[in-house]
Amino acid sequence: MKNSSLLIGIILFCSILFSYTFSGAENKMASHVSGQVAEHEEDLDFDSMEFMETASYQITPPSSKGYPFAALFTGTMWVLLIYFILKTKKRRGEMS
Amino acid sequence: MKNFIHFFANRIGWGGLSYPVPSHANTFAYSLGGTTLIGFCILIISGIFLAQYYNPSPEEANQSVRYISEQAYLGWYVRGLHFWSMQLVTVCVALHLVRTFITASFKNPREINWIGGVILLGITGAFIFTGTVLKWDQEAYEALEHNLWAANKLGPLGLILSDNFTKSVSMLGRLYGIHTSFLPIIFFPLLGLHLFLQKLHGLSEKKPIENNNNKMIPFTDHLKHLAIYGVGALALVSTLAVIIAPPLGNTPVIGIEVTKPPWMFVWIFALENIWVPFLIFAPPAIFVFLFSVPFLERNNDTLISQRKLPVSIFIICILIFVALIIFGMISTTGHSM
């Protein structure tokens, strides 16, 4: 029970970190950029709106080069993992 | 196939690794160090690939990362593997440290191994910092600005980390050298020492010795178990790499501060919002605290019930750390360098 609670806690915390890294990325830019740019407007020679469009963090779509290989490799890893887990469980069952 | 494996196993001395270790070595908590090592292996292999395409010149760095993501065959995938493995390593290292403290595994005779582990933690942080700067977008530039600010404040002590050290190579070029040469050169001997001391002193007991009734298993069995964790780790980071590409901003704009650091450094950002010089004092303070742990708690108590005060202090420190991370995430920039 304690282990399950700990695991759930870790997963929740990792989810917060995950959402910060990605979905929050553009928000954090948007919330600061306008103020910061306004503050530095006299020193900077670029258009603030253009900057907001170009400098915000975008999750770039992956190129399709080698996508089938990457997907096949990933699938193989999952199949291997399931195979090893089942094999270990079977061996433990035999030992007990 | 079995004969073939047997042939090699005999010749590389696989049997020599069959020494007994406690069966709890195969639990998740005691496999975190091994999983971290597997994560580092993925980082090394993917890093070697990325180094073939990366250009550490400030004018070209961002474009070369973009080339990796968009043009190089499987570049987007390998960069994803590198990024996600780093996230995995960070989480595993942190949990490994917490487990080591909670189970009192740093106590006599493992003090030196704890200190070695803390140094490895620092080097891991340096790997992440330099790696963040290498992509040379706004986040990277601002991370470097903070580094330079701290280096200048430290005066002669910070000279090696400042851009005044040399004018012949860009700071980005030097950080690339640190990321790919200097840090690995000090990391691997220390890792070797960490593993050697682990072998020398053995895995810490899960219970006090007098009540210990743990079963023993061959170390090779633990290695097979770690291989499963390795496949699991690879499956996880590979899936994340296929689904989500790591963030990459455009070439930095000089003179503004609009980003926050990656989540593992965002606690420093939160402290800087309170008092900017925390950037200089907080990381060394944490490392001094971690180094001193084996000297502050010198008794032989290993059960949590016997160590209520140190465990409580440690948990409070973790909660403060987590609170700072969350505070850093939700707060807006209240400082500038």
Short mmCIF file of C-alpha atoms in Angstrom, two decimals:
data_model
loop_
_atom_site.label_atom_id
_atom_site.label_comp_id
_atom_site.label_asym_id
_atom_site.label_seq_id
_atom_site.Cartn_x
_atom_site.Cartn_y
_atom_site.Cartn_z
CA MET A 1 0.00 0.00 0.00
CA LYS A 2 2.80 2.38 0.98
CA ASN A 3 4.71 1.47 -2.21
CA SER A 4 1.60 2.08 -4.34
CA SER A 5 1.06 5.52 -2.76
CA LEU A 6 4.71 6.39 -3.33
CA LEU A 7 4.50 5.25 -6.94
CA ILE A 8 1.32 7.27 -7.52
CA GLY A 9 3.04 10.30 -5.93
CA ILE A 10 6.08 9.92 -8.16
CA ILE A 11 3.90 9.53 -11.27
CA LEU A 12 1.88 12.65 -10.33
CA PHE A 13 5.04 14.68 -9.75
CA CYS A 14 6.55 13.48 -13.03
CA SER A 15 3.30 14.45 -14.77
CA ILE A 16 3.63 18.00 -13.40
CA LEU A 17 7.23 18.16 -14.62
CA PHE A 18 6.16 16.77 -17.98
CA SER A 19 3.41 19.33 -18.44
CA TYR A 20 5.84 22.10 -17.38
CA THR A 21 8.40 21.00 -19.94
CA PHE A 22 5.93 20.97 -22.79
CA SER A 23 2.45 22.40 -22.58
CA GLY A 24 3.58 25.13 -20.20
CA ALA A 25 6.51 26.11 -22.34
CA GLU A 26 4.67 28.48 -24.64
CA ASN A 27 2.56 29.87 -21.80
CA LYS A 28 5.59 30.78 -19.74
CA MET A 29 7.04 32.54 -22.76
CA ALA A 30 3.81 34.37 -23.49
CA SER A 31 3.42 35.49 -19.89
CA HIS A 32 6.85 37.07 -19.77
CA VAL A 33 7.69 38.16 -23.26
CA SER A 34 5.36 41.11 -23.61
CA GLY A 35 6.46 42.68 -20.33
CA GLN A 36 10.13 42.02 -20.92
CA VAL A 37 10.01 43.29 -24.47
CA ALA A 38 8.16 46.42 -23.38
CA GLU A 39 10.85 47.00 -20.79
CA HIS A 40 13.62 46.69 -23.37
CA GLU A 41 11.72 48.19 -26.29
CA GLU A 42 14.07 51.11 -26.71
CA ASP A 43 17.16 48.90 -26.81
CA LEU A 44 15.87 46.23 -29.12
CA ASP A 45 15.42 46.47 -32.84
CA PHE A 46 12.90 43.75 -33.50
CA ASP A 47 9.16 43.57 -33.61
CA SER A 48 7.80 42.15 -30.38
CA MET A 49 4.96 40.25 -32.03
CA GLU A 50 7.32 38.69 -34.51
CA PHE A 51 9.60 37.71 -31.66
CA MET A 52 6.74 36.09 -29.79
CA GLU A 53 5.97 34.01 -32.84
CA THR A 54 9.52 32.94 -33.56
CA ALA A 55 11.18 32.64 -30.18
CA SER A 56 8.46 30.75 -28.35
CA TYR A 57 9.16 27.12 -27.73
CA GLN A 58 7.56 24.99 -30.32
CA ILE A 59 7.55 21.26 -30.20
CA THR A 60 8.95 20.68 -33.64
CA PRO A 61 7.19 17.88 -35.49
CA PRO A 62 9.57 14.98 -36.02
CA SER A 63 10.88 14.48 -39.50
CA SER A 64 9.59 11.33 -41.14
CA LYS A 65 13.10 10.17 -42.01
CA GLY A 66 13.55 6.73 -40.52
CA TYR A 67 10.16 6.78 -38.81
CA PRO A 68 9.33 3.13 -39.70
CA PHE A 69 12.65 1.99 -38.25
CA ALA A 70 12.11 3.97 -35.03
CA ALA A 71 8.56 2.66 -34.66
CA LEU A 72 9.67 -0.94 -35.35
CA PHE A 73 12.53 -0.64 -32.85
CA THR A 74 10.20 0.77 -30.20
CA GLY A 75 7.65 -1.98 -30.79
CA THR A 76 10.38 -4.63 -30.58
CA MET A 77 11.52 -3.25 -27.23
CA TRP A 78 7.99 -3.49 -25.82
CA VAL A 79 7.57 -7.05 -27.14
CA LEU A 80 10.94 -8.00 -25.62
CA LEU A 81 10.00 -6.41 -22.31
CA ILE A 82 6.69 -8.29 -22.13
CA TYR A 83 8.47 -11.54 -23.13
CA PHE A 84 11.11 -11.11 -20.39
CA ILE A 85 8.54 -10.23 -17.74
CA LEU A 86 6.43 -13.28 -18.60
CA LYS A 87 9.53 -15.49 -18.66
CA THR A 88 10.62 -14.22 -15.22
CA LYS A 89 7.15 -14.78 -13.78
CA LYS A 90 7.07 -18.30 -15.20
CA ARG A 91 10.49 -19.08 -13.71
CA ARG A 92 9.44 -17.72 -10.31
CA GLY A 93 6.30 -19.85 -10.47
CA GLU A 94 8.36 -22.94 -11.24
CA MET A 95 10.78 -22.18 -8.37
CA SER A 96 8.00 -21.76 -5.82
CA MET B 1 22.78 -21.03 -29.73
CA LYS B 2 23.26 -22.23 -26.15
CA ASN B 3 26.66 -23.70 -27.08
CA PHE B 4 27.65 -20.40 -28.66
CA ILE B 5 26.68 -18.45 -25.52
CA HIS B 6 28.45 -21.02 -23.34
CA PHE B 7 31.61 -20.67 -25.48
CA PHE B 8 31.74 -16.90 -24.94
CA ALA B 9 30.63 -17.04 -21.30
CA ASN B 10 33.59 -19.30 -20.51
CA ARG B 11 36.10 -17.12 -22.28
CA ILE B 12 35.04 -13.75 -20.87
CA GLY B 13 34.82 -15.10 -17.32
CA TRP B 14 31.05 -14.65 -16.96
CA GLY B 15 31.11 -17.29 -14.21
CA GLY B 16 33.31 -14.98 -12.11
CA LEU B 17 30.34 -12.66 -11.80
CA SER B 18 28.26 -15.33 -10.06
CA TYR B 19 29.18 -14.14 -6.57
CA PRO B 20 26.23 -13.96 -4.16
CA VAL B 21 24.22 -10.77 -3.58
CA PRO B 22 21.07 -10.34 -1.45
CA SER B 23 17.87 -11.13 -3.32
CA HIS B 24 16.50 -7.63 -2.65
CA ALA B 25 19.04 -6.43 -5.24
CA ASN B 26 16.33 -7.27 -7.78
CA THR B 27 13.74 -4.93 -6.28
CA PHE B 28 12.97 -1.65 -8.05
CA ALA B 29 14.44 0.48 -5.25
CA TYR B 30 17.78 -1.34 -5.34
CA SER B 31 17.91 -1.38 -9.16
CA LEU B 32 17.83 2.41 -9.53
CA GLY B 33 21.63 2.69 -9.73
CA GLY B 34 21.76 0.04 -12.46
CA THR B 35 18.90 1.70 -14.34
CA THR B 36 20.78 5.02 -14.16
CA LEU B 37 23.82 3.31 -15.64
CA ILE B 38 21.69 1.95 -18.49
CA GLY B 39 20.34 5.46 -19.05
CA PHE B 40 23.92 6.74 -19.30
CA CYS B 41 24.72 4.02 -21.86
CA ILE B 42 21.81 5.27 -24.03
CA LEU B 43 23.09 8.85 -23.56
CA ILE B 44 26.61 7.93 -24.66
CA ILE B 45 25.51 6.06 -27.79
CA SER B 46 22.98 8.72 -28.83
CA GLY B 47 25.49 11.46 -27.94
CA ILE B 48 28.13 9.97 -30.24
CA PHE B 49 25.56 10.05 -33.06
CA LEU B 50 24.59 13.68 -32.32
CA ALA B 51 28.25 14.75 -32.20
CA GLN B 52 28.61 13.77 -35.87
CA TYR B 53 26.17 16.52 -36.87
CA TYR B 54 26.54 19.18 -34.19
CA ASN B 55 28.48 22.38 -34.92
CA PRO B 56 29.58 24.17 -31.71
CA SER B 57 29.99 27.58 -33.35
CA PRO B 58 27.50 30.19 -32.02
CA GLU B 59 26.52 31.11 -35.59
CA GLU B 60 25.77 27.50 -36.61
CA ALA B 61 24.87 25.63 -33.40
CA ASN B 62 21.12 26.20 -33.44
CA GLN B 63 20.88 25.44 -37.14
CA SER B 64 22.90 22.25 -36.74
CA VAL B 65 20.49 21.04 -34.03
CA ARG B 66 17.63 21.92 -36.36
CA TYR B 67 19.41 19.95 -39.10
CA ILE B 68 19.61 16.95 -36.76
CA SER B 69 15.88 17.24 -36.00
CA GLU B 70 14.69 17.79 -39.55
CA GLN B 71 17.25 16.54 -42.07
CA ALA B 72 19.56 13.87 -40.68
CA TYR B 73 18.35 10.29 -41.05
CA LEU B 74 16.86 9.28 -37.66
CA GLY B 75 18.32 12.47 -36.20
CA TRP B 76 14.99 13.55 -34.66
CA TYR B 77 14.69 10.10 -33.06
CA VAL B 78 18.23 9.94 -31.65
CA ARG B 79 17.93 13.48 -30.30
CA GLY B 80 14.67 12.41 -28.66
CA LEU B 81 16.40 9.36 -27.17
CA HIS B 82 19.18 11.62 -25.83
CA PHE B 83 16.70 14.10 -24.33
CA TRP B 84 14.38 11.52 -22.77
CA SER B 85 17.25 9.40 -21.43
CA MET B 86 18.51 12.51 -19.68
CA GLN B 87 15.08 12.94 -18.05
CA LEU B 88 15.11 9.28 -17.03
CA VAL B 89 18.63 9.52 -15.61
CA THR B 90 17.70 12.64 -13.61
CA VAL B 91 14.69 10.96 -12.02
CA CYS B 92 16.59 7.69 -11.36
CA VAL B 93 19.61 9.50 -9.85
CA ALA B 94 17.34 11.49 -7.53
CA LEU B 95 15.43 8.38 -6.44
CA HIS B 96 18.72 6.45 -6.05
CA LEU B 97 20.00 9.15 -3.70
CA VAL B 98 16.76 9.14 -1.68
CA ARG B 99 16.79 5.33 -1.44
CA THR B 100 20.43 5.33 -0.33
CA PHE B 101 19.66 7.79 2.45
CA ILE B 102 16.42 6.18 3.62
CA THR B 103 18.05 2.72 3.83
CA ALA B 104 21.13 4.24 5.56
CA SER B 105 23.35 2.73 2.87
CA PHE B 106 25.84 5.61 3.25
CA LYS B 107 26.94 4.45 6.69
CA ASN B 108 30.12 2.67 7.71
CA PRO B 109 31.85 1.34 5.59
CA ARG B 110 30.18 3.01 2.59
CA GLU B 111 30.91 6.69 3.34
CA ILE B 112 33.39 7.11 0.48
CA ASN B 113 30.94 5.55 -1.94
CA TRP B 114 28.29 8.07 -0.85
CA ILE B 115 30.72 10.94 -1.44
CA GLY B 116 31.64 9.48 -4.84
CA GLY B 117 27.93 9.25 -5.64
CA VAL B 118 27.40 12.91 -4.69
CA ILE B 119 30.28 13.92 -7.00
CA LEU B 120 28.69 11.82 -9.78
CA LEU B 121 25.42 13.67 -9.10
CA GLY B 122 27.25 16.99 -9.54
CA ILE B 123 28.82 15.81 -12.78
CA THR B 124 25.39 14.68 -14.00
CA GLY B 125 24.10 18.19 -13.27
CA ALA B 126 27.04 19.63 -15.23
CA PHE B 127 26.23 17.30 -18.14
CA ILE B 128 22.62 18.53 -18.15
CA PHE B 129 23.60 22.20 -17.88
CA THR B 130 26.17 22.06 -20.70
CA GLY B 131 23.80 19.96 -22.83
CA THR B 132 21.06 22.55 -22.35
CA VAL B 133 23.36 25.35 -23.53
CA LEU B 134 24.49 23.40 -26.60
CA LYS B 135 21.14 23.66 -28.39
CA TRP B 136 21.75 27.42 -28.42
CA ASP B 137 18.24 28.78 -28.33
CA GLN B 138 16.83 31.43 -25.99
CA GLU B 139 16.73 29.03 -23.03
CA ALA B 140 20.32 27.96 -23.69
CA TYR B 141 21.57 31.52 -24.03
CA GLU B 142 19.92 32.61 -20.79
CA ALA B 143 21.35 29.57 -18.97
CA LEU B 144 24.80 30.62 -20.18
CA GLU B 145 24.15 34.21 -19.10
CA HIS B 146 23.44 32.99 -15.57
CA ASN B 147 26.63 30.92 -15.64
CA LEU B 148 28.68 33.92 -16.78
CA TRP B 149 27.08 36.18 -14.18
CA ALA B 150 27.98 33.71 -11.41
CA ALA B 151 31.51 33.26 -12.81
CA ASN B 152 32.11 37.02 -12.88
CA LYS B 153 30.82 37.42 -9.32
CA LEU B 154 33.20 34.69 -8.16
CA GLY B 155 36.16 36.68 -9.50
CA PRO B 156 39.39 34.64 -9.86
CA LEU B 157 37.57 31.51 -8.62
CA GLY B 158 35.13 31.74 -11.50
CA LEU B 159 37.69 32.62 -14.17
CA ILE B 160 37.68 29.12 -15.66
CA LEU B 161 33.90 29.38 -16.14
CA SER B 162 33.93 32.91 -17.56
CA ASP B 163 34.30 34.16 -21.11
CA ASN B 164 37.37 36.16 -20.02
CA PHE B 165 39.38 32.96 -19.69
CA THR B 166 40.16 32.93 -23.39
CA LYS B 167 39.12 34.87 -26.46
CA SER B 168 40.33 32.28 -28.95
CA VAL B 169 37.36 29.93 -28.48
CA SER B 170 33.72 30.83 -27.96
CA MET B 171 32.11 29.97 -24.63
CA LEU B 172 29.79 27.62 -26.51
CA GLY B 173 32.78 25.81 -28.02
CA ARG B 174 34.35 25.44 -24.59
CA LEU B 175 31.13 24.10 -23.10
CA TYR B 176 30.93 21.61 -25.95
CA GLY B 177 34.45 20.47 -25.07
CA ILE B 178 33.47 20.19 -21.41
CA HIS B 179 30.31 18.22 -22.32
CA THR B 180 32.02 15.76 -24.62
CA SER B 181 35.57 15.48 -23.23
CA PHE B 182 36.23 16.89 -19.79
CA LEU B 183 33.10 15.62 -18.00
CA PRO B 184 33.31 12.06 -19.45
CA ILE B 185 37.01 11.89 -18.53
CA ILE B 186 36.28 12.54 -14.86
CA PHE B 187 32.91 10.76 -14.88
CA PHE B 188 34.00 7.28 -15.96
CA PRO B 189 36.88 6.74 -13.49
CA LEU B 190 34.57 7.92 -10.69
CA LEU B 191 31.82 5.62 -11.91
CA GLY B 192 34.37 2.78 -11.95
CA LEU B 193 35.32 3.61 -8.36
CA HIS B 194 31.63 3.76 -7.40
CA LEU B 195 31.04 0.28 -8.85
CA PHE B 196 34.27 -1.10 -7.36
CA LEU B 197 33.35 0.13 -3.86
CA GLN B 198 29.87 -1.29 -4.36
CA LYS B 199 31.44 -4.67 -5.12
CA LEU B 200 33.94 -4.33 -2.24
CA HIS B 201 31.39 -3.54 0.47
CA GLY B 202 28.47 -5.41 -1.07
CA LEU B 203 24.86 -4.32 -1.23
CA SER B 204 23.60 -2.79 1.99
CA GLU B 205 21.30 -4.94 4.12
CA LYS B 206 17.61 -4.31 3.82
CA LYS B 207 17.19 -5.11 7.53
CA PRO B 208 19.63 -5.01 10.44
CA ILE B 209 22.15 -7.81 10.27
CA GLU B 210 20.87 -9.58 13.39
CA ASN B 211 17.40 -9.97 11.86
CA ASN B 212 18.64 -10.61 8.37
CA ASN B 213 17.16 -13.64 6.70
CA ASN B 214 17.58 -12.47 3.14
CA LYS B 215 18.06 -15.07 0.45
CA MET B 216 21.18 -14.78 -1.68
CA ILE B 217 21.17 -14.87 -5.47
CA PRO B 218 24.05 -14.91 -7.99
CA PHE B 219 25.06 -11.44 -9.25
CA THR B 220 24.54 -12.71 -12.81
CA ASP B 221 20.86 -13.13 -11.93
CA HIS B 222 20.80 -9.46 -10.89
CA LEU B 223 22.46 -8.52 -14.19
CA LYS B 224 19.75 -10.40 -16.09
CA HIS B 225 17.18 -8.55 -14.03
CA LEU B 226 18.89 -5.24 -14.83
CA ALA B 227 18.78 -6.17 -18.52
CA ILE B 228 14.97 -6.31 -18.22
CA TYR B 229 15.01 -2.84 -16.62
CA GLY B 230 17.28 -1.76 -19.48
CA VAL B 231 14.84 -3.02 -22.10
CA GLY B 232 12.03 -1.29 -20.18
CA ALA B 233 13.98 1.97 -20.02
CA LEU B 234 14.77 1.80 -23.73
CA ALA B 235 11.13 1.01 -24.56
CA LEU B 236 9.99 4.00 -22.49
CA VAL B 237 12.46 6.58 -23.85
CA SER B 238 12.05 5.24 -27.37
CA THR B 239 8.27 5.63 -27.18
CA LEU B 240 8.62 9.17 -25.84
CA ALA B 241 11.18 9.97 -28.56
CA VAL B 242 8.80 8.74 -31.27
CA ILE B 243 5.80 10.63 -29.87
CA ILE B 244 7.26 13.92 -28.54
CA ALA B 245 10.19 15.84 -30.01
CA PRO B 246 12.37 17.75 -27.50
CA PRO B 247 11.75 21.52 -27.42
CA LEU B 248 13.97 23.69 -29.59
CA GLY B 249 13.59 27.46 -29.78
CA ASN B 250 15.07 29.75 -32.39
CA THR B 251 18.46 31.44 -32.31
CA PRO B 252 18.64 33.51 -29.11
CA VAL B 253 17.82 37.21 -28.91
CA ILE B 254 20.48 38.98 -26.89
CA GLY B 255 19.50 41.33 -24.07
CA ILE B 256 16.24 39.91 -22.77
CA GLU B 257 15.36 37.28 -20.20
CA VAL B 258 12.14 35.45 -20.97
CA THR B 259 12.63 31.75 -20.31
CA LYS B 260 12.91 29.47 -17.32
CA PRO B 261 15.45 26.69 -16.94
CA PRO B 262 14.66 22.97 -17.38
CA TRP B 263 12.65 21.53 -14.47
CA MET B 264 15.69 20.06 -12.70
CA PHE B 265 17.18 23.56 -12.39
CA VAL B 266 13.98 25.52 -11.88
CA TRP B 267 14.43 25.47 -8.07
CA ILE B 268 17.47 27.75 -8.57
CA PHE B 269 15.26 30.07 -10.62
CA ALA B 270 12.77 30.15 -7.72
CA LEU B 271 15.55 31.01 -5.26
CA GLU B 272 16.91 33.71 -7.60
CA ASN B 273 13.48 35.32 -7.50
CA ILE B 274 13.93 35.64 -3.74
CA TRP B 275 17.57 36.74 -3.83
CA VAL B 276 19.67 36.60 -7.01
CA PRO B 277 23.00 35.59 -5.34
CA PHE B 278 21.32 32.31 -4.30
CA LEU B 279 22.51 31.22 -7.76
CA ILE B 280 26.05 31.21 -6.35
CA PHE B 281 25.34 29.97 -2.82
CA ALA B 282 22.52 27.42 -3.12
CA PRO B 283 24.12 24.66 -5.27
CA PRO B 284 27.38 24.54 -3.22
CA ALA B 285 25.32 24.60 0.02
CA ILE B 286 23.34 21.56 -1.12
CA PHE B 287 26.51 19.69 -2.06
CA VAL B 288 28.20 20.56 1.24
CA PHE B 289 25.12 19.21 3.03
CA LEU B 290 25.15 16.00 0.97
CA PHE B 291 28.91 15.52 1.48
CA SER B 292 28.52 15.93 5.21
CA VAL B 293 25.69 13.41 5.60
CA PRO B 294 27.93 10.41 6.53
CA PHE B 295 29.79 12.57 9.06
CA LEU B 296 26.65 14.04 10.63
CA GLU B 297 25.01 10.67 11.18
CA ARG B 298 27.75 8.34 12.34
CA ASN B 299 25.86 5.76 14.41
CA ASN B 300 25.08 2.30 13.07
CA ASP B 301 21.30 2.58 13.19
CA THR B 302 19.74 1.53 9.91
CA LEU B 303 16.03 1.18 10.66
CA ILE B 304 13.82 4.22 9.98
CA SER B 305 12.28 3.80 13.45
CA GLN B 306 15.78 4.30 14.92
CA ARG B 307 16.51 7.30 12.69
CA LYS B 308 13.38 9.40 13.03
CA LEU B 309 15.20 12.76 13.30
CA PRO B 310 17.59 12.42 10.31
CA VAL B 311 14.87 10.89 8.13
CA SER B 312 12.44 13.67 9.10
CA ILE B 313 15.05 16.35 8.28
CA PHE B 314 15.77 14.67 4.94
CA ILE B 315 12.06 14.46 4.05
CA ILE B 316 11.60 18.14 4.98
CA CYS B 317 14.55 19.00 2.69
CA ILE B 318 12.94 17.01 -0.15
CA LEU B 319 9.59 18.75 0.40
CA ILE B 320 11.30 22.18 0.34
CA PHE B 321 13.06 21.15 -2.85
CA VAL B 322 9.80 19.98 -4.49
CA ALA B 323 8.03 23.16 -3.29
CA LEU B 324 10.80 25.28 -4.84
CA ILE B 325 10.45 23.40 -8.14
CA ILE B 326 6.68 24.00 -8.17
CA PHE B 327 7.15 27.64 -7.07
CA GLY B 328 9.70 28.12 -9.85
CA MET B 329 7.28 26.66 -12.37
CA ILE B 330 4.37 28.90 -11.46
CA SER B 331 6.25 32.12 -10.63
CA THR B 332 7.13 34.80 -13.14
CA THR B 333 10.60 36.22 -13.63
CA GLY B 334 11.33 38.59 -10.77
CA HIS B 335 15.01 39.09 -11.42
CA SER B 336 17.44 39.85 -14.20
CA MET B 337 21.14 39.26 -14.54
#
